[in-house]
Amino acid sequence: MLRATGIHKTYRLDRVEVKVLRGASLAVEEAEFVVIMGASGSGKSTLLHILGALDTPDRGGVEFKGRELFGAATGNAARERYRNREVGFVFQFYHLLPELSVLENVMIPGLVTHPFWSWRRSRGRVRQDATQLLERVGLSHRIAHRPNELSGGERQRVAIARALMNRPTLLLADEPTGNLDETIGAEILKLLAELNQAGQTIVMVTHDPKVASHAHRQVRLADGVVRASETAGPRPSAPRATRRVAP
Amino acid sequence: MAGVALGNDASGARPGAFARAATRGYNPGMYKWFLAWRYLHTKLIAFFGIASVMLCVAMVLVVMSVMGGFLDTIRARSRGLHSEIVLEAGSLQGFPYYEEFARYASAQLPQVVRLTTPVVYSYGILRVPATTETKPVRVLGIRLGEYVQVNDFRKGLYYERFYPGTTHLAPQPLPVGGFDENGAGRLPPDLEAANARWRESESDREAVEEYLRNPFEKAPRPYVTPAVPGDRVFAVDVGGPHYAEPENYGVIVGCDVLFERRADGNFDRHLCRGADLALTLMPLSQAGNPTGEPPVKLPLRYADDSRSGIYEIDSLCVYVDADMLQHQLAMDAQPLVDGGFTRPRVNQLLIGLQPGVELNAARDAIDAVWLRFLGTLGETVSEADERLLGFVRVYSWEDLQRPFIAAVEKEKVLVTILFALISVVAIALVGCIFYMIVEKKTRDIGILKALGASGRGVAGLFIAYAAAVGICGALLGTALGCVFVWNINDIQDFLAALNPALRVWSPEVYTFDKIPEVVKRADAAWIASIAVLASMIGSLIPARVAARVWPVQALRYE
């Protein structure tokens, strides 16, 4: 479904060039739960950002369902649509919009999708989907609260609900438990595992082996390349039809 | 990749829409409006933007309205001051042959000339014998019946409004009020009848109601007992109403010549109608020298007062009968030592035009007729008259007021430009505010981009936000400006009551006794529109910065 081949990425910090990725390759199949591990600064977040078209590789390519994300003919608009429709992001620092309520935060991807002129028609459905997602992550009693009124774990669950809003093919999670204590982090991982059990494809970045154990495949990134890939558990056998996690 | 779908569409959009987006740009986004609205009422900094736009809009609207109203009032009142066309002597000696020309012009241009009336003017000293108060005045001799037909003079007459048909300049006695057999105050029958006619007329209902609510307002000093019938000032004694001799020529006095204006805009008329006044004049010869006779001292009766609304006129002019003044100034036919008579002279000939006649065309036509008329006079004109005729010019009312109107027009443009320049500060301020917002919202921009928002969409969000700030500021500013302008005279009175030095609108300086308080809808509409546009322009650079935010950088840190 998703295939990154020979990804190179170099950052320039003042006068120093830092080669973060030096030909990293990765393939992700549908309904897989893949964890990318590596030391701090090994380029795992950079690889995740490139997989989600948040960043562009200097060299190499990413194919999504056989189509190149960074080809010469693929414009920004296509990548924007890819981020909106095909990918859901979960960040370590939640990245919720502080002015909006929990429900509105979850609705935001829907607000990006739907134009002004059709909003009256689609508003009810978007709102219903967002409410169902919040029920699913156990936050139906918090929909009117602002992010600053929630605990870290609750914020991360809101972020997961938001990531699932447009029923993405791929969920990309960047250290989703990195900012949470062990108990809350375990709850989040359990939630991600349940989503994967339901057929959601997940790629998660972490440096914590305990966290990585929840995935069924781990890849290790070192010196800018993928060094090893090992299977940690059985792949879910969810049918293709449930690949996208419905609210 | 263009034209090829990158994936399935799970949210109900048409298949292939993604492919089109690849080439056309993908930027639908209800979020722009949603977030713009949310930022508008949750972010304190937006209120500073709204406040700055509001103050600028209000400021420009007040300036435009006051200056525009000032200009409009000048135009309207200038038009009503004289007549459409004026033949002006250009000197105090006046010009002869005015009656002949009036007949000639009426015959030559019957479709243009409706009415002509002569005006004689000079300068004199007005004295109030009761108080020994004296004032320098400009004396205009008019034929009242004709004069009110070529301009708006009648509208400004005070007693004529309440006692229609009773103001005239002919010799008149002093009207004295008295009491009837029931002890009720009464004026002489013709004044009572005139007042009754006015009360029954439909044209002035508000003033009639006001009059009926408060018929006993005044307690004037001379001639008058404290119990005065009616709210207009008349002499009263213990007998029945009557007229007291002697009969003197009437004089209409500019309202600011003798009377003090109260804060409510009305005047303290401490003279009763018919009070004695005296006017001293200095006649000039045809050559412009004093005649050698002692100055003329005329006893007059205060027949009415007039209010044109232009302070220079109302504080200076008094109006008497034209023929009487002409005679007193020795401008009528004077016997010559070698037999014969001089030609009577006047200083102006006012010409009222037929309805629908274009002003400048009429002026040119009358000017041409004047030149033809001079040609018809031939050798019969004396050398002195010829010299006087040479000074005569034909003006339209616009010509006479043009220097003044043009100056005010320039003043309006200048002040508007100055205040508009100040308003540029609002654009800069909106720019700064939005730049600060973008700086503060960099992370949110990154989040939105991670969720699929485009650079153009994010820029659109900030422009929509600025438009919302501009619309709110423009609406509030328009409301504030309107309320301020509508109450500008009350505000000034309030400030003046606190400290007289705060009275900024002095009638001596600004010609009119009230600050114009009309807001034109068109002015308000375009000022508000420009404010909204300016706000959006102010947000362009910050919006561009927002559009270029690189999501990875924005999302890297908490």
mmCIF file of C-alpha atoms in Angstrom, chain B residues 143-396:
data_model
loop_
_atom_site.group_PDB
_atom_site.id
_atom_site.type_symbol
_atom_site.label_atom_id
_atom_site.label_comp_id
_atom_site.label_asym_id
_atom_site.label_seq_id
_atom_site.Cartn_x
_atom_site.Cartn_y
_atom_site.Cartn_z
ATOM 1 C CA ARG B 143 -38.545 96.049 -2.317
ATOM 2 C CA LEU B 144 -39.681 93.368 0.107
ATOM 3 C CA GLY B 145 -42.556 92.017 -2.017
ATOM 4 C CA GLU B 146 -40.227 91.439 -4.979
ATOM 5 C CA TYR B 147 -37.148 90.564 -2.954
ATOM 6 C CA VAL B 148 -38.761 87.523 -1.326
ATOM 7 C CA GLN B 149 -39.672 86.239 -4.787
ATOM 8 C CA VAL B 150 -36.076 86.005 -6.006
ATOM 9 C CA ASN B 151 -34.480 84.427 -2.925
ATOM 10 C CA ASP B 152 -35.187 82.677 0.395
ATOM 11 C CA PHE B 153 -35.384 85.844 2.481
ATOM 12 C CA ARG B 154 -38.948 85.178 3.607
ATOM 13 C CA LYS B 155 -37.964 81.823 5.169
ATOM 14 C CA GLY B 156 -35.682 83.580 7.655
ATOM 15 C CA LEU B 157 -38.175 86.224 8.844
ATOM 16 C CA TYR B 158 -39.167 85.664 12.445
ATOM 17 C CA TYR B 159 -42.503 87.467 12.956
ATOM 18 C CA GLU B 160 -43.567 86.788 9.384
ATOM 19 C CA ARG B 161 -43.637 83.114 10.251
ATOM 20 C CA PHE B 162 -46.008 83.497 13.190
ATOM 21 C CA TYR B 163 -47.974 86.475 11.830
ATOM 22 C CA PRO B 164 -47.920 85.853 8.084
ATOM 23 C CA GLY B 165 -48.418 88.856 5.862
ATOM 24 C CA THR B 166 -47.723 91.418 8.577
ATOM 25 C CA THR B 167 -44.048 92.188 7.947
ATOM 26 C CA HIS B 168 -43.498 95.171 5.684
ATOM 27 C CA LEU B 169 -41.083 98.071 5.371
ATOM 28 C CA ALA B 170 -43.538 100.881 4.718
ATOM 29 C CA PRO B 171 -44.232 103.485 7.439
ATOM 30 C CA GLN B 172 -45.935 101.722 10.331
ATOM 31 C CA PRO B 173 -47.141 102.493 13.875
ATOM 32 C CA LEU B 174 -46.197 100.595 17.019
ATOM 33 C CA PRO B 175 -48.522 97.602 17.628
ATOM 34 C CA VAL B 176 -49.530 97.544 21.292
ATOM 35 C CA GLY B 177 -51.176 94.583 22.956
ATOM 36 C CA GLY B 178 -53.891 94.985 25.585
ATOM 37 C CA PHE B 179 -56.653 93.099 27.313
ATOM 38 C CA ASP B 180 -60.193 92.264 26.313
ATOM 39 C CA GLU B 181 -63.253 92.525 28.568
ATOM 40 C CA ASN B 182 -62.439 89.087 30.042
ATOM 41 C CA GLY B 183 -58.925 90.134 30.977
ATOM 42 C CA ALA B 184 -57.269 87.945 28.314
ATOM 43 C CA GLY B 185 -54.279 89.359 26.474
ATOM 44 C CA ARG B 186 -54.990 90.470 22.917
ATOM 45 C CA LEU B 187 -53.006 91.929 20.016
ATOM 46 C CA PRO B 188 -54.469 94.327 17.444
ATOM 47 C CA PRO B 189 -57.055 92.507 15.282
ATOM 48 C CA ASP B 190 -54.959 92.184 12.110
ATOM 49 C CA LEU B 191 -52.094 90.537 14.073
ATOM 50 C CA GLU B 192 -54.533 88.248 15.913
ATOM 51 C CA ALA B 193 -56.071 87.265 12.591
ATOM 52 C CA ALA B 194 -52.681 86.619 11.006
ATOM 53 C CA ASN B 195 -51.624 84.485 13.971
ATOM 54 C CA ALA B 196 -54.905 82.557 13.762
ATOM 55 C CA ARG B 197 -54.274 81.926 10.064
ATOM 56 C CA TRP B 198 -50.848 80.555 10.883
ATOM 57 C CA ARG B 199 -52.187 78.332 13.687
ATOM 58 C CA GLU B 200 -54.763 76.895 11.335
ATOM 59 C CA SER B 201 -52.317 76.314 8.487
ATOM 60 C CA GLU B 202 -51.062 72.809 7.907
ATOM 61 C CA SER B 203 -47.585 73.739 6.810
ATOM 62 C CA ASP B 204 -46.054 74.435 10.206
ATOM 63 C CA ARG B 205 -47.777 72.005 12.563
ATOM 64 C CA GLU B 206 -44.812 71.368 14.805
ATOM 65 C CA ALA B 207 -44.188 75.041 15.493
ATOM 66 C CA VAL B 208 -47.912 75.639 16.081
ATOM 67 C CA GLU B 209 -48.013 72.835 18.646
ATOM 68 C CA GLU B 210 -44.933 74.245 20.317
ATOM 69 C CA TYR B 211 -46.561 77.694 20.349
ATOM 70 C CA LEU B 212 -49.758 76.330 21.890
ATOM 71 C CA ARG B 213 -47.814 74.439 24.544
ATOM 72 C CA ASN B 214 -45.983 77.539 25.645
ATOM 73 C CA PRO B 215 -47.792 80.725 24.701
ATOM 74 C CA PHE B 216 -46.381 82.820 27.586
ATOM 75 C CA GLU B 217 -42.682 82.634 27.285
ATOM 76 C CA LYS B 218 -41.296 86.126 27.284
ATOM 77 C CA ALA B 219 -41.089 88.981 29.713
ATOM 78 C CA PRO B 220 -39.354 91.730 27.783
ATOM 79 C CA ARG B 221 -38.324 95.103 29.138
ATOM 80 C CA PRO B 222 -39.293 98.191 27.198
ATOM 81 C CA TYR B 223 -42.914 99.273 26.762
ATOM 82 C CA VAL B 224 -44.100 96.049 28.252
ATOM 83 C CA THR B 225 -45.785 94.952 31.431
ATOM 84 C CA PRO B 226 -44.701 91.584 32.831
ATOM 85 C CA ALA B 227 -47.926 89.932 31.626
ATOM 86 C CA VAL B 228 -47.344 89.573 27.926
ATOM 87 C CA PRO B 229 -49.900 87.967 25.640
ATOM 88 C CA GLY B 230 -48.341 85.458 23.272
ATOM 89 C CA ASP B 231 -44.795 84.201 23.219
ATOM 90 C CA ARG B 232 -43.677 86.839 20.693
ATOM 91 C CA VAL B 233 -42.551 90.133 22.022
ATOM 92 C CA PHE B 234 -45.016 92.957 21.646
ATOM 93 C CA ALA B 235 -45.578 96.153 23.539
ATOM 94 C CA VAL B 236 -48.494 95.894 25.972
ATOM 95 C CA ASP B 237 -50.327 98.449 28.062
ATOM 96 C CA VAL B 238 -53.358 98.415 30.314
ATOM 97 C CA GLY B 239 -55.901 99.467 27.684
ATOM 98 C CA GLY B 240 -57.190 97.481 24.729
ATOM 99 C CA PRO B 241 -54.974 96.508 21.824
ATOM 100 C CA HIS B 242 -54.176 99.421 19.486
ATOM 101 C CA TYR B 243 -51.515 101.060 17.336
ATOM 102 C CA ALA B 244 -49.380 103.854 18.751
ATOM 103 C CA GLU B 245 -48.078 106.742 16.640
ATOM 104 C CA PRO B 246 -45.857 107.966 15.095
ATOM 105 C CA GLU B 247 -45.607 105.945 11.911
ATOM 106 C CA ASN B 248 -41.987 105.206 10.930
ATOM 107 C CA TYR B 249 -40.485 103.205 8.114
ATOM 108 C CA GLY B 250 -39.956 99.554 9.043
ATOM 109 C CA VAL B 251 -36.557 97.910 9.340
ATOM 110 C CA ILE B 252 -35.745 94.211 9.284
ATOM 111 C CA VAL B 253 -32.687 93.540 11.396
ATOM 112 C CA GLY B 254 -30.258 90.643 11.000
ATOM 113 C CA CYS B 255 -30.890 88.473 14.040
ATOM 114 C CA ASP B 256 -27.285 88.625 15.281
ATOM 115 C CA VAL B 257 -27.089 92.406 15.011
ATOM 116 C CA LEU B 258 -29.027 93.111 18.192
ATOM 117 C CA PHE B 259 -29.883 89.835 19.842
ATOM 118 C CA GLU B 260 -27.898 87.298 21.799
ATOM 119 C CA ARG B 261 -28.265 83.690 20.803
ATOM 120 C CA ARG B 262 -29.060 81.252 23.573
ATOM 121 C CA ALA B 263 -27.456 77.821 23.862
ATOM 122 C CA ASP B 264 -30.624 76.249 22.436
ATOM 123 C CA GLY B 265 -30.151 78.217 19.210
ATOM 124 C CA ASN B 266 -32.979 80.692 19.845
ATOM 125 C CA PHE B 267 -32.479 84.391 20.397
ATOM 126 C CA ASP B 268 -33.225 86.599 23.339
ATOM 127 C CA ARG B 269 -35.370 89.214 21.620
ATOM 128 C CA HIS B 270 -35.331 91.967 24.191
ATOM 129 C CA LEU B 271 -36.928 94.480 21.778
ATOM 130 C CA CYS B 272 -40.625 94.327 21.165
ATOM 131 C CA ARG B 273 -41.939 94.310 17.641
ATOM 132 C CA GLY B 274 -42.337 97.885 16.501
ATOM 133 C CA ALA B 275 -39.617 99.190 18.850
ATOM 134 C CA ASP B 276 -37.947 102.437 17.850
ATOM 135 C CA LEU B 277 -34.622 102.175 16.102
ATOM 136 C CA ALA B 278 -32.504 104.876 14.512
ATOM 137 C CA LEU B 279 -30.260 104.588 11.496
ATOM 138 C CA THR B 280 -27.542 107.060 10.585
ATOM 139 C CA LEU B 281 -26.381 107.170 6.962
ATOM 140 C CA MET B 282 -23.708 108.995 5.027
ATOM 141 C CA PRO B 283 -24.917 109.814 1.474
ATOM 142 C CA LEU B 284 -22.345 109.854 -1.313
ATOM 143 C CA SER B 285 -22.342 111.915 -4.441
ATOM 144 C CA GLN B 286 -22.302 110.452 -7.904
ATOM 145 C CA ALA B 287 -18.542 110.847 -7.840
ATOM 146 C CA GLY B 288 -18.317 108.950 -4.566
ATOM 147 C CA ASN B 289 -17.664 111.902 -2.243
ATOM 148 C CA PRO B 290 -19.752 112.798 0.821
ATOM 149 C CA THR B 291 -22.458 115.178 -0.316
ATOM 150 C CA GLY B 292 -21.578 117.778 2.306
ATOM 151 C CA GLU B 293 -24.961 117.493 3.900
ATOM 152 C CA PRO B 294 -25.102 116.403 7.564
ATOM 153 C CA PRO B 295 -25.446 112.594 8.007
ATOM 154 C CA VAL B 296 -28.999 111.382 7.606
ATOM 155 C CA LYS B 297 -30.655 110.161 10.803
ATOM 156 C CA LEU B 298 -33.706 107.997 10.170
ATOM 157 C CA PRO B 299 -36.217 106.951 12.847
ATOM 158 C CA LEU B 300 -37.341 103.383 12.050
ATOM 159 C CA ARG B 301 -39.557 100.692 13.528
ATOM 160 C CA TYR B 302 -38.284 97.198 14.200
ATOM 161 C CA ALA B 303 -40.576 95.293 11.822
ATOM 162 C CA ASP B 304 -38.939 91.885 11.972
ATOM 163 C CA ASP B 305 -35.607 90.115 12.150
ATOM 164 C CA SER B 306 -34.076 87.868 9.547
ATOM 165 C CA ARG B 307 -31.886 84.833 9.787
ATOM 166 C CA SER B 308 -30.063 83.633 6.690
ATOM 167 C CA GLY B 309 -27.932 81.264 8.792
ATOM 168 C CA ILE B 310 -24.739 82.908 7.585
ATOM 169 C CA TYR B 311 -23.238 84.790 10.464
ATOM 170 C CA GLU B 312 -21.470 87.443 8.377
ATOM 171 C CA ILE B 313 -24.817 88.470 6.981
ATOM 172 C CA ASP B 314 -26.984 88.077 10.061
ATOM 173 C CA SER B 315 -24.586 90.030 12.242
ATOM 174 C CA LEU B 316 -24.197 92.900 9.792
ATOM 175 C CA CYS B 317 -27.211 93.477 7.584
ATOM 176 C CA VAL B 318 -30.365 95.481 8.140
ATOM 177 C CA TYR B 319 -33.067 95.849 5.483
ATOM 178 C CA VAL B 320 -35.150 98.936 4.746
ATOM 179 C CA ASP B 321 -37.374 100.078 1.930
ATOM 180 C CA ALA B 322 -35.388 100.494 -1.292
ATOM 181 C CA ASP B 323 -37.058 103.670 -2.490
ATOM 182 C CA MET B 324 -36.744 105.326 0.896
ATOM 183 C CA LEU B 325 -33.056 104.398 1.171
ATOM 184 C CA GLN B 326 -32.391 105.473 -2.383
ATOM 185 C CA HIS B 327 -33.879 108.839 -1.540
ATOM 186 C CA GLN B 328 -31.988 109.198 1.734
ATOM 187 C CA LEU B 329 -28.700 108.308 0.035
ATOM 188 C CA ALA B 330 -29.401 110.841 -2.688
ATOM 189 C CA MET B 331 -29.340 108.072 -5.269
ATOM 190 C CA ASP B 332 -32.753 108.998 -6.628
ATOM 191 C CA ALA B 333 -33.175 111.620 -9.319
ATOM 192 C CA GLN B 334 -31.394 114.723 -8.007
ATOM 193 C CA PRO B 335 -31.821 118.174 -9.589
ATOM 194 C CA LEU B 336 -28.805 119.490 -11.465
ATOM 195 C CA VAL B 337 -27.645 123.107 -11.293
ATOM 196 C CA ASP B 338 -27.982 123.451 -15.051
ATOM 197 C CA GLY B 339 -31.518 122.083 -15.009
ATOM 198 C CA GLY B 340 -32.598 118.507 -15.477
ATOM 199 C CA PHE B 341 -32.060 115.582 -13.088
ATOM 200 C CA THR B 342 -29.508 112.896 -12.423
ATOM 201 C CA ARG B 343 -30.532 109.314 -13.208
ATOM 202 C CA PRO B 344 -31.649 107.280 -10.170
ATOM 203 C CA ARG B 345 -29.086 104.674 -9.186
ATOM 204 C CA VAL B 346 -29.063 101.339 -7.418
ATOM 205 C CA ASN B 347 -26.209 99.055 -6.378
ATOM 206 C CA GLN B 348 -27.623 95.766 -7.591
ATOM 207 C CA LEU B 349 -30.299 94.494 -9.881
ATOM 208 C CA LEU B 350 -31.409 91.033 -8.837
ATOM 209 C CA ILE B 351 -32.804 88.856 -11.602
ATOM 210 C CA GLY B 352 -34.915 85.804 -10.889
ATOM 211 C CA LEU B 353 -34.952 83.211 -13.666
ATOM 212 C CA GLN B 354 -37.780 81.262 -15.183
ATOM 213 C CA PRO B 355 -38.013 77.694 -13.890
ATOM 214 C CA GLY B 356 -35.660 75.219 -15.559
ATOM 215 C CA VAL B 357 -33.319 77.783 -17.080
ATOM 216 C CA GLU B 358 -29.676 76.767 -16.883
ATOM 217 C CA LEU B 359 -27.762 79.181 -14.689
ATOM 218 C CA ASN B 360 -24.577 79.803 -16.643
ATOM 219 C CA ALA B 361 -26.369 79.991 -19.970
ATOM 220 C CA ALA B 362 -28.769 82.543 -18.474
ATOM 221 C CA ARG B 363 -25.876 84.576 -17.090
ATOM 222 C CA ASP B 364 -24.161 84.634 -20.492
ATOM 223 C CA ALA B 365 -27.384 85.571 -22.228
ATOM 224 C CA ILE B 366 -28.089 88.399 -19.774
ATOM 225 C CA ASP B 367 -24.493 89.580 -20.059
ATOM 226 C CA ALA B 368 -24.890 89.762 -23.828
ATOM 227 C CA VAL B 369 -28.184 91.621 -23.434
ATOM 228 C CA TRP B 370 -26.516 94.061 -21.013
ATOM 229 C CA LEU B 371 -23.849 94.871 -23.602
ATOM 230 C CA ARG B 372 -26.520 95.322 -26.271
ATOM 231 C CA PHE B 373 -28.439 97.531 -23.869
ATOM 232 C CA LEU B 374 -25.415 99.740 -23.313
ATOM 233 C CA GLY B 375 -25.185 100.088 -27.072
ATOM 234 C CA THR B 376 -28.739 101.341 -27.258
ATOM 235 C CA LEU B 377 -28.005 104.182 -24.811
ATOM 236 C CA GLY B 378 -25.821 106.008 -27.353
ATOM 237 C CA GLU B 379 -24.745 109.590 -26.715
ATOM 238 C CA THR B 380 -27.455 110.332 -24.173
ATOM 239 C CA VAL B 381 -25.390 109.002 -21.263
ATOM 240 C CA SER B 382 -23.510 111.528 -19.165
ATOM 241 C CA GLU B 383 -19.832 111.050 -18.549
ATOM 242 C CA ALA B 384 -20.378 110.259 -14.852
ATOM 243 C CA ASP B 385 -23.071 107.684 -15.639
ATOM 244 C CA GLU B 386 -20.908 106.119 -18.317
ATOM 245 C CA ARG B 387 -18.143 105.661 -15.785
ATOM 246 C CA LEU B 388 -20.560 104.001 -13.342
ATOM 247 C CA LEU B 389 -22.007 101.749 -16.033
ATOM 248 C CA GLY B 390 -18.486 100.622 -16.890
ATOM 249 C CA PHE B 391 -18.136 99.003 -13.465
ATOM 250 C CA VAL B 392 -21.259 96.875 -13.786
ATOM 251 C CA ARG B 393 -20.793 93.135 -14.071
ATOM 252 C CA VAL B 394 -23.244 90.264 -14.472
ATOM 253 C CA TYR B 395 -22.783 87.428 -12.006
ATOM 254 C CA SER B 396 -24.550 84.194 -11.213
#
